């Protein structure tokens, strides 16, 4: 990631850390609105970077197709709270194609699927969280040789919990009053079963479908790669 993207990530981390300290002077801020603005800034940074990349039309179409697949796959699973293959599809996309594609697939998947499931102030947060799932998998893929099912599954499980924990911060600062340690811990305790279902689903999808999806996406990646040989 570029320096400006890293800077935005650091800013978001600091603001999230500040919001997690109950009964501090910063609690007078409208965190619900302020957090959406900051996360929107992060999304703008990644989208702007993607727009200015030297990428082909095929890569754009592939990114859109992967995002559409991840979005559509989420809709039928909406009846089962927190269980969906979207996180897995976003992560395997980032694992194969890199952090920028991984983030775009995750962000677009959240945006598109919410047209069916409901848009709201949570949408930018979901876009950011799923995008970062793609970035995290891309970092693993850049240091791994081929597909590593155990490492990928472990990361999938961790991503399920991290996704929920970040979304909990948004829920806490937006809907819970007062902002203190009791309400903070209660919010996380109540979400733990749902986060566990999300994490377990990621692990299951990774172990069952991970290698097959990796091989399919790897073939697409090879078709997009053009190599030149000196005559």
mmCIF file with all atom_site columns, C-alpha atoms in Angstrom, residues 43 103 106-111 122-132:
data_model
loop_
_atom_site.group_PDB
_atom_site.id
_atom_site.type_symbol
_atom_site.label_atom_id
_atom_site.label_alt_id
_atom_site.label_comp_id
_atom_site.label_asym_id
_atom_site.label_entity_id
_atom_site.label_seq_id
_atom_site.pdbx_PDB_ins_code
_atom_site.Cartn_x
_atom_site.Cartn_y
_atom_site.Cartn_z
_atom_site.occupancy
_atom_site.B_iso_or_equiv
_atom_site.pdbx_formal_charge
_atom_site.auth_seq_id
_atom_site.auth_comp_id
_atom_site.auth_asym_id
_atom_site.auth_atom_id
_atom_site.pdbx_PDB_model_num
ATOM 1  C CA . UNK A 1 43  ? -12.674 4.137  0.906  1.00 0.00 ? 43  UNK A CA 1
ATOM 2  C CA . UNK A 1 103 ? -9.992  -4.368 -1.208 1.00 0.00 ? 103 UNK A CA 1
ATOM 3  C CA . UNK A 1 106 ? -14.672 -6.551 -0.626 1.00 0.00 ? 106 UNK A CA 1
ATOM 4  C CA . UNK A 1 107 ? -15.863 -2.955 -0.765 1.00 0.00 ? 107 UNK A CA 1
ATOM 5  C CA . UNK A 1 108 ? -17.972 -3.446 -3.880 1.00 0.00 ? 108 UNK A CA 1
ATOM 6  C CA . UNK A 1 109 ? -19.434 -6.708 -2.564 1.00 0.00 ? 109 UNK A CA 1
ATOM 7  C CA . UNK A 1 110 ? -20.741 -4.916 0.521  1.00 0.00 ? 110 UNK A CA 1
ATOM 8  C CA . UNK A 1 111 ? -22.114 -2.017 -1.501 1.00 0.00 ? 111 UNK A CA 1
ATOM 9  C CA . UNK A 1 122 ? -23.314 0.695  8.302  1.00 0.00 ? 122 UNK A CA 1
ATOM 10 C CA . UNK A 1 123 ? -22.546 0.245  4.594  1.00 0.00 ? 123 UNK A CA 1
ATOM 11 C CA . UNK A 1 124 ? -19.243 2.214  4.542  1.00 0.00 ? 124 UNK A CA 1
ATOM 12 C CA . UNK A 1 125 ? -18.081 0.272  7.583  1.00 0.00 ? 125 UNK A CA 1
ATOM 13 C CA . UNK A 1 126 ? -18.923 -3.049 5.948  1.00 0.00 ? 126 UNK A CA 1
ATOM 14 C CA . UNK A 1 127 ? -17.178 -1.915 2.777  1.00 0.00 ? 127 UNK A CA 1
ATOM 15 C CA . UNK A 1 128 ? -14.082 -1.045 4.794  1.00 0.00 ? 128 UNK A CA 1
ATOM 16 C CA . UNK A 1 129 ? -14.119 -4.255 6.854  1.00 0.00 ? 129 UNK A CA 1
ATOM 17 C CA . UNK A 1 130 ? -14.556 -6.583 3.892  1.00 0.00 ? 130 UNK A CA 1
ATOM 18 C CA . UNK A 1 131 ? -12.001 -4.593 1.938  1.00 0.00 ? 131 UNK A CA 1
ATOM 19 C CA . UNK A 1 132 ? -9.460  -5.047 4.715  1.00 0.00 ? 132 UNK A CA 1
#
